[in-house]
C-alpha positions as a Python dict, from the first residue, in 0.01 Angstrom:
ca = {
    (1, 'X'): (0, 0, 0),
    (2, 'X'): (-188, -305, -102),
    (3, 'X'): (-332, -244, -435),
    (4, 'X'): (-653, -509, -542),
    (5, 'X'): (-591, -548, -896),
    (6, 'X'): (-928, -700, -983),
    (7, 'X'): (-1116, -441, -813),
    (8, 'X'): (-912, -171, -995),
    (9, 'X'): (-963, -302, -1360),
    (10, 'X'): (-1341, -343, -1270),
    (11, 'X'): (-1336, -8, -1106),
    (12, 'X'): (-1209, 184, -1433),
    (13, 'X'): (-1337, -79, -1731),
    (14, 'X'): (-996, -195, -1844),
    (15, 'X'): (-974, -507, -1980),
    (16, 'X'): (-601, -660, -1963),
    (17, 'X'): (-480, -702, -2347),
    (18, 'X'): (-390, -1031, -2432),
    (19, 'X'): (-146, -916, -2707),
    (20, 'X'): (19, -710, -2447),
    (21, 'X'): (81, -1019, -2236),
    (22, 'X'): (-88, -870, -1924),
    (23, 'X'): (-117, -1061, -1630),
    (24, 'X'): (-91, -889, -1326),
    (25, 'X'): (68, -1030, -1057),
    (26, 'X'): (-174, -988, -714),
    (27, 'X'): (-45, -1234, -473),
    (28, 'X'): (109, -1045, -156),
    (29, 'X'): (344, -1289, -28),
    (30, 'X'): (491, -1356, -318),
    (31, 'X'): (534, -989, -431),
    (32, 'X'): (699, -965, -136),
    (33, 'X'): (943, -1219, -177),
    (34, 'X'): (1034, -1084, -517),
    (35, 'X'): (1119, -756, -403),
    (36, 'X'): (1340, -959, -88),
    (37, 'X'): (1512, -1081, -346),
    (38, 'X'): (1658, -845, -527),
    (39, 'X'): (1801, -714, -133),
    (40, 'X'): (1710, -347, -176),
    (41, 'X'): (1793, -36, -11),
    (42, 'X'): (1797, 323, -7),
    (43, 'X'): (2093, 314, -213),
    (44, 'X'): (1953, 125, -511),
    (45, 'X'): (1706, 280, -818),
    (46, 'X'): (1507, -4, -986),
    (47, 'X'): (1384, -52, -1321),
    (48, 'X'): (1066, -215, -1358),
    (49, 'X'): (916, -316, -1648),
    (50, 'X'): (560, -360, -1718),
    (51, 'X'): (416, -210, -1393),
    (52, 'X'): (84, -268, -1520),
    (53, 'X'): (-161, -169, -1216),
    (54, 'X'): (164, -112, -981),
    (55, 'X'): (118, -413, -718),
    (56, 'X'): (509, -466, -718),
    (57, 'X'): (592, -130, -784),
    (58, 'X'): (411, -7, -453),
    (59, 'X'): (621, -322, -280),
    (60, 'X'): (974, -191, -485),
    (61, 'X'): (886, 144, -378),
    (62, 'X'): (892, 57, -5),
    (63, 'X'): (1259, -49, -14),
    (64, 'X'): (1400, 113, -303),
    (65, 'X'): (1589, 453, -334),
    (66, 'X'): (1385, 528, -657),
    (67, 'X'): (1158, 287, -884),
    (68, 'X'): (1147, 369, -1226),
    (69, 'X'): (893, 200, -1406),
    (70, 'X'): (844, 123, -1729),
    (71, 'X'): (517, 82, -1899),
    (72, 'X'): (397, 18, -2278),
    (73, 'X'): (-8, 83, -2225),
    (74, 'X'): (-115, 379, -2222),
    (75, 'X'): (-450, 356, -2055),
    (76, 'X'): (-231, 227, -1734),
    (77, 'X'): (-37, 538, -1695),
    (78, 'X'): (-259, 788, -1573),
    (79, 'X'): (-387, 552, -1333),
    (80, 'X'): (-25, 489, -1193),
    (81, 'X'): (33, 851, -1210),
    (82, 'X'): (-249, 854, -997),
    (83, 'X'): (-186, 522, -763),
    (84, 'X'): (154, 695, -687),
    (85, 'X'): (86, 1064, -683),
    (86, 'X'): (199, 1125, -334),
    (87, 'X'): (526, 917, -396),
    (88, 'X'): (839, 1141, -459),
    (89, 'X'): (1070, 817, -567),
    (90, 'X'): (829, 643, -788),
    (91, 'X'): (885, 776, -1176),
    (92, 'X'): (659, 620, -1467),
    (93, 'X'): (779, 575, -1812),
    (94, 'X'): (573, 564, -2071),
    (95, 'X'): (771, 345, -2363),
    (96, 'X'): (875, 67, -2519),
    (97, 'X'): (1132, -81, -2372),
    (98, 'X'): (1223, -306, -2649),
    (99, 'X'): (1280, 44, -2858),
    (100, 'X'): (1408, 258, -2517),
    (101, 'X'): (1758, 372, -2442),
    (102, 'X'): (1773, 251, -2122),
    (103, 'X'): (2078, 360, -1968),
    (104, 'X'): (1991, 719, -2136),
    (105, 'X'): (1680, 726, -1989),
    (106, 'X'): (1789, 589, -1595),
    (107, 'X'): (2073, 832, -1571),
    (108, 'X'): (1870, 1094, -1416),
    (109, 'X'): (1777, 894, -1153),
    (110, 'X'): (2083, 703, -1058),
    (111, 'X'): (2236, 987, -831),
    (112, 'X'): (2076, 1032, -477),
    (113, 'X'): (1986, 1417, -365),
    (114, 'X'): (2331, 1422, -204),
    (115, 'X'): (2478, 1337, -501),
    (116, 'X'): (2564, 956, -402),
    (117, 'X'): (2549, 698, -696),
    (118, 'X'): (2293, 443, -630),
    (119, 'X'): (2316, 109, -726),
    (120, 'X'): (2105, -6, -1033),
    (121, 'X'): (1885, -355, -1037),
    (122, 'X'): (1553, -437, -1279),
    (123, 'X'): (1266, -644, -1143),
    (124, 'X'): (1004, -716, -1389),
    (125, 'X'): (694, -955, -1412),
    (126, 'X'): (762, -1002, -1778),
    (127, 'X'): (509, -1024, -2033),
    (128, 'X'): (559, -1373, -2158),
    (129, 'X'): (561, -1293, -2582),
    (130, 'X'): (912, -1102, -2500),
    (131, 'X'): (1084, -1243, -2223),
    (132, 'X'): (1419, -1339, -2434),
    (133, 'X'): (1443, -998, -2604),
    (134, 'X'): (1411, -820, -2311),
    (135, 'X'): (1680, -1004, -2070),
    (136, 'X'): (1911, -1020, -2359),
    (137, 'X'): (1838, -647, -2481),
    (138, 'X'): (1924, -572, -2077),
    (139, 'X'): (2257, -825, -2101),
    (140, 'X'): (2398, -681, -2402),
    (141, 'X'): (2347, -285, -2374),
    (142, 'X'): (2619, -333, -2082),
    (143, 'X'): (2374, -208, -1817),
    (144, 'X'): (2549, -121, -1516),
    (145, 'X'): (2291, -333, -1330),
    (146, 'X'): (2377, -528, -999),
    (147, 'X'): (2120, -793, -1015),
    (148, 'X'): (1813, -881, -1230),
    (149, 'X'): (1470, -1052, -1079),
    (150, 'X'): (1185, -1147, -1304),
    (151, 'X'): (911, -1355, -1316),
    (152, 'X'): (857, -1552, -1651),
    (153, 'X'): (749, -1867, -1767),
    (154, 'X'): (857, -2161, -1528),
    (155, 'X'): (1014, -2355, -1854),
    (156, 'X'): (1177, -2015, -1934),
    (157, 'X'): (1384, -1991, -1635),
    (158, 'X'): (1474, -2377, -1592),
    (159, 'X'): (1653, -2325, -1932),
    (160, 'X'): (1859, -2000, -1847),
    (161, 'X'): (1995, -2182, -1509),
    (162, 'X'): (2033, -2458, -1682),
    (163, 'X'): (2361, -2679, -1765),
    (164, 'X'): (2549, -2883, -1993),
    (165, 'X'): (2350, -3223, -2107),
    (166, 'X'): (2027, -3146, -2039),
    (167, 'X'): (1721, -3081, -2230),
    (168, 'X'): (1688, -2794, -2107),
    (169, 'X'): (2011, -2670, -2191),
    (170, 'X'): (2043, -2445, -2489),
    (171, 'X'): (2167, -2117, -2643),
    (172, 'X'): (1974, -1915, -2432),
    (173, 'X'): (2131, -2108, -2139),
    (174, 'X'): (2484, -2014, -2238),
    (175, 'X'): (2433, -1625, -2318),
    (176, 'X'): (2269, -1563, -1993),
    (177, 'X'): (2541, -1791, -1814),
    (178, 'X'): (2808, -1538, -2008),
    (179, 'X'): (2623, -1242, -1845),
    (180, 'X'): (2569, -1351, -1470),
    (181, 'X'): (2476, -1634, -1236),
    (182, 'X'): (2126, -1751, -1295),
    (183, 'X'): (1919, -1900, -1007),
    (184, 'X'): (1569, -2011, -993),
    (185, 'X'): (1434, -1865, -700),
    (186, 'X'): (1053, -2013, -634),
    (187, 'X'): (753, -2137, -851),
    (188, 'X'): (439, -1930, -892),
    (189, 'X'): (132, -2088, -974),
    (190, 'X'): (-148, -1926, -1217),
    (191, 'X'): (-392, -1831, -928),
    (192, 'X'): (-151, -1578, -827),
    (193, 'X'): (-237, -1360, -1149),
    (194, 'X'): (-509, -1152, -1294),
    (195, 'X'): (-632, -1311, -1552),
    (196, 'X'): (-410, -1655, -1507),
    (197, 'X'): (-212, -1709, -1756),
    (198, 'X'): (-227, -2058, -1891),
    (199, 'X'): (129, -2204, -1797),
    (200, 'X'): (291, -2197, -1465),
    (201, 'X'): (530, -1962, -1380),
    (202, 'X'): (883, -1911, -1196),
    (203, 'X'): (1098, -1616, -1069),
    (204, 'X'): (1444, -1599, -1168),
    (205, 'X'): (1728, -1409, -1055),
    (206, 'X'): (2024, -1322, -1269),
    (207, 'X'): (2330, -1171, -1051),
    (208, 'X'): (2547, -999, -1326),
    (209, 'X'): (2911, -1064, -1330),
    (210, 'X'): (3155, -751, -1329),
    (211, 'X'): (3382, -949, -1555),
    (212, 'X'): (3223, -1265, -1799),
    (213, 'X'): (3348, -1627, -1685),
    (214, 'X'): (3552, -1668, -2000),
    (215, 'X'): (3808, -1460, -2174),
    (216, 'X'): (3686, -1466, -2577),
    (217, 'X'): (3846, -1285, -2854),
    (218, 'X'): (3521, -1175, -3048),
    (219, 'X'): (3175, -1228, -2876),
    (220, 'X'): (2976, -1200, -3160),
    (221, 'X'): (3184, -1555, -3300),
    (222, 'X'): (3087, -1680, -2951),
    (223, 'X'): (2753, -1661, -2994),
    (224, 'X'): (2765, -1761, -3387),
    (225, 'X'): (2925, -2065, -3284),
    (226, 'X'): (2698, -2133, -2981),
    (227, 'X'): (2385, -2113, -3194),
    (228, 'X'): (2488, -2262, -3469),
    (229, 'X'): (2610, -2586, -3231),
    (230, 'X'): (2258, -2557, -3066),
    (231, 'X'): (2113, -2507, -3445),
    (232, 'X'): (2072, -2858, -3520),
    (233, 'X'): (2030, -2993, -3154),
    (234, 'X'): (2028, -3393, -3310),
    (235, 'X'): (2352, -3377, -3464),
    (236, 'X'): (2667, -3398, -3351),
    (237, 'X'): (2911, -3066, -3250),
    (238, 'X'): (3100, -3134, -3582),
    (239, 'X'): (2807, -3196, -3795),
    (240, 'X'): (2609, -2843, -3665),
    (241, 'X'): (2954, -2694, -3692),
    (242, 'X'): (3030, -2783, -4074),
    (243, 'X'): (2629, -2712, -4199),
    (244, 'X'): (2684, -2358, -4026),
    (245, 'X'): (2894, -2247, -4354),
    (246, 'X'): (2977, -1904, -4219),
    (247, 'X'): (3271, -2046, -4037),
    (248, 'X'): (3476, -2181, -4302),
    (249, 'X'): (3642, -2420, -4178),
    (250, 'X'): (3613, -2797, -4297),
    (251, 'X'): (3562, -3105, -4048),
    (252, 'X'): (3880, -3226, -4010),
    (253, 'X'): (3935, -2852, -3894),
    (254, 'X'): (3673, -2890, -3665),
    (255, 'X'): (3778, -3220, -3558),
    (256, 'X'): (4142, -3134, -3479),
    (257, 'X'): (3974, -2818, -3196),
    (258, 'X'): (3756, -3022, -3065),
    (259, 'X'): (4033, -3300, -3017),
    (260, 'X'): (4238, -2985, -2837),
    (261, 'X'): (4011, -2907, -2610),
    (262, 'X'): (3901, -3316, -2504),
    (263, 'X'): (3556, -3299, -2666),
    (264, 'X'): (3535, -3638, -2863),
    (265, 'X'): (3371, -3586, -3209),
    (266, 'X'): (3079, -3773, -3160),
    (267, 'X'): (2915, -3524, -2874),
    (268, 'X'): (2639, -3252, -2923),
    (269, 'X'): (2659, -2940, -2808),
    (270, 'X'): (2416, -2961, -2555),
    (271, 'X'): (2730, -3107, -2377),
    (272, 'X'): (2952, -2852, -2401),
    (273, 'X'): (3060, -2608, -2109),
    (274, 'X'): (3052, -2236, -2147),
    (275, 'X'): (3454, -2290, -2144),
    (276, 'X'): (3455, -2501, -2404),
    (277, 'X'): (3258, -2320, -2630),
    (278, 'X'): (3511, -2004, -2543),
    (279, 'X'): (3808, -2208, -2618),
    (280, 'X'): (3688, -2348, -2927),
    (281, 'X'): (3555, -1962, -3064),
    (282, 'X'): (3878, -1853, -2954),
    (283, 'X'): (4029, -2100, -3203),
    (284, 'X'): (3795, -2040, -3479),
    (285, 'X'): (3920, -1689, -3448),
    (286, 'X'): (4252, -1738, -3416),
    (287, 'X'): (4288, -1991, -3694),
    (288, 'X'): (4040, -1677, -3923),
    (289, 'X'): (4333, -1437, -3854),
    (290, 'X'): (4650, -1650, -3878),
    (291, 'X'): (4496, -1672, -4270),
    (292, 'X'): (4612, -1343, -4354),
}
């Protein structure tokens, strides 16, 4: 079902909220190629979030086991309620799904009628204002997803795929790296939306590891240590390291890790591997405990 999402916001007098972050995606092809992506089947449910007028949701829908999608307006949900009325595996949500419980709120529709477990995967066209607390909401709940495909900003999804010693390497870079195997899939360009947004835009796909790439001993000092080493991006690992505070060690402390794990001093932590930063957390934590 190809669903003209200019027509249909003309049609019932909705004006797209800017606040909301709604573009809707009404290029065919490329809605197409989004749903290809994430390889569905009968045996998967998707979550989609931010439906809006349901272009990729009629294109999920056509693969998919069962679509549920989530969506924040509600002036949109009637209408999809009516868009997908004679559709028995399309559900619509109306929430937030910043403030959802997401696996609470999927479980009825991960079994198939004969009682087979699907497979879960999310495919969104992500409002732009939330795009990081919405993939890293989705990484951390320890959603038993297979895959994740979304379109967000083009600069957005060069820095999760991206690696050590780049500019665009960064925090965000390493906690989606922890989670799964980024890869930027294709650029969209702004014609491709209604309205068009004002930056250009890529889809990403995130295929979630079963088990992370490095052992660590607490997370949550991973991720201290990785933001507080991407904190100051102009100084040096030892430097961002020491002004952190919270980790109480001094810099010949610091010093004598890094010189452990071969990472000379004088680098930034825009160079550092994934593994390194494990290896040195798993030292900060080690060297917290052996205190007593």
């Amino acid at each position: 079902m190809d669903i003209d999402a200019r027509s249909l916001l003309k049609k019932l007098n909705i004006q797209p909220v800017k606040s909301l972050g709604q573009n809707f995606l009404t290029d065919r092809q490329i809605l197409e190629e989004i749903a290809e992506t994430a390889e569905l089947s009968e045996n998967d449910t998707v979550l989609e979030i931010g439906p809006g007028l349901g272009s990729l949701t009629s294109v999920l829908a056509e693969s998919a086991g069962c679509v549920v999608a989530v969506e924040i307006d509600k002036r949109l949900v009637p209408v999809l309620h009516d868009i997908f009325i004679g559709y028995s595996n399309v559900h619509i949500i109306n929430q937030d799904i910043l403030k959802m419980e997401v696996q609470k709120e999927l479980e009825p529709y991960l079994n198939a009628a004969d009682g087979t477990r699907r497979n879960l995967k999310v495919v969104a066209n992500l409002p732009y204002y939330i795009t990081t607390p919405v993939i890293m909401k989705l990484l951390e709940s320890g959603l038993k997803a297979e895959c994740m495909v979304f379109m967000v900003q083009k600069e957005v999804a060069e820095r999760m795929a991206a690696g050590p010693g780049g500019k665009d390497y960064g925090a965000l870079s390493v906690a989606v790296q922890y989670y799964s195997r980024p890869s930027v899939v294709m650029d969209v360009h702004p014609h491709s939306f209604v309205p068009q947004p004002e930056v250009d835009s890529a889809v990403v796909k995130l295929d979630l590891y079963k088990t992370p790439p490095v052992e660590l001993r607490d997370r949550d000092l991973f991720f201290k240590i990785v933001k507080a080493s991407f904190g100051q991006r102009r100084k040096t690992i030892v430097n961002a390291l020491n002004n952190a505070g919270y980790l109480g060690l001094n810099k010949e402390q610091i010093r004598t890790m890094l010189d452990k794990i071969g990472v000379e001093e004088n680098r930034r932590g825009e160079t550092l591997t994934i593994q390194q930063f494990a290896q040195l957390a798993n030292m900060v934590y080690d060297i917290r405990n052996s205190r007593g």
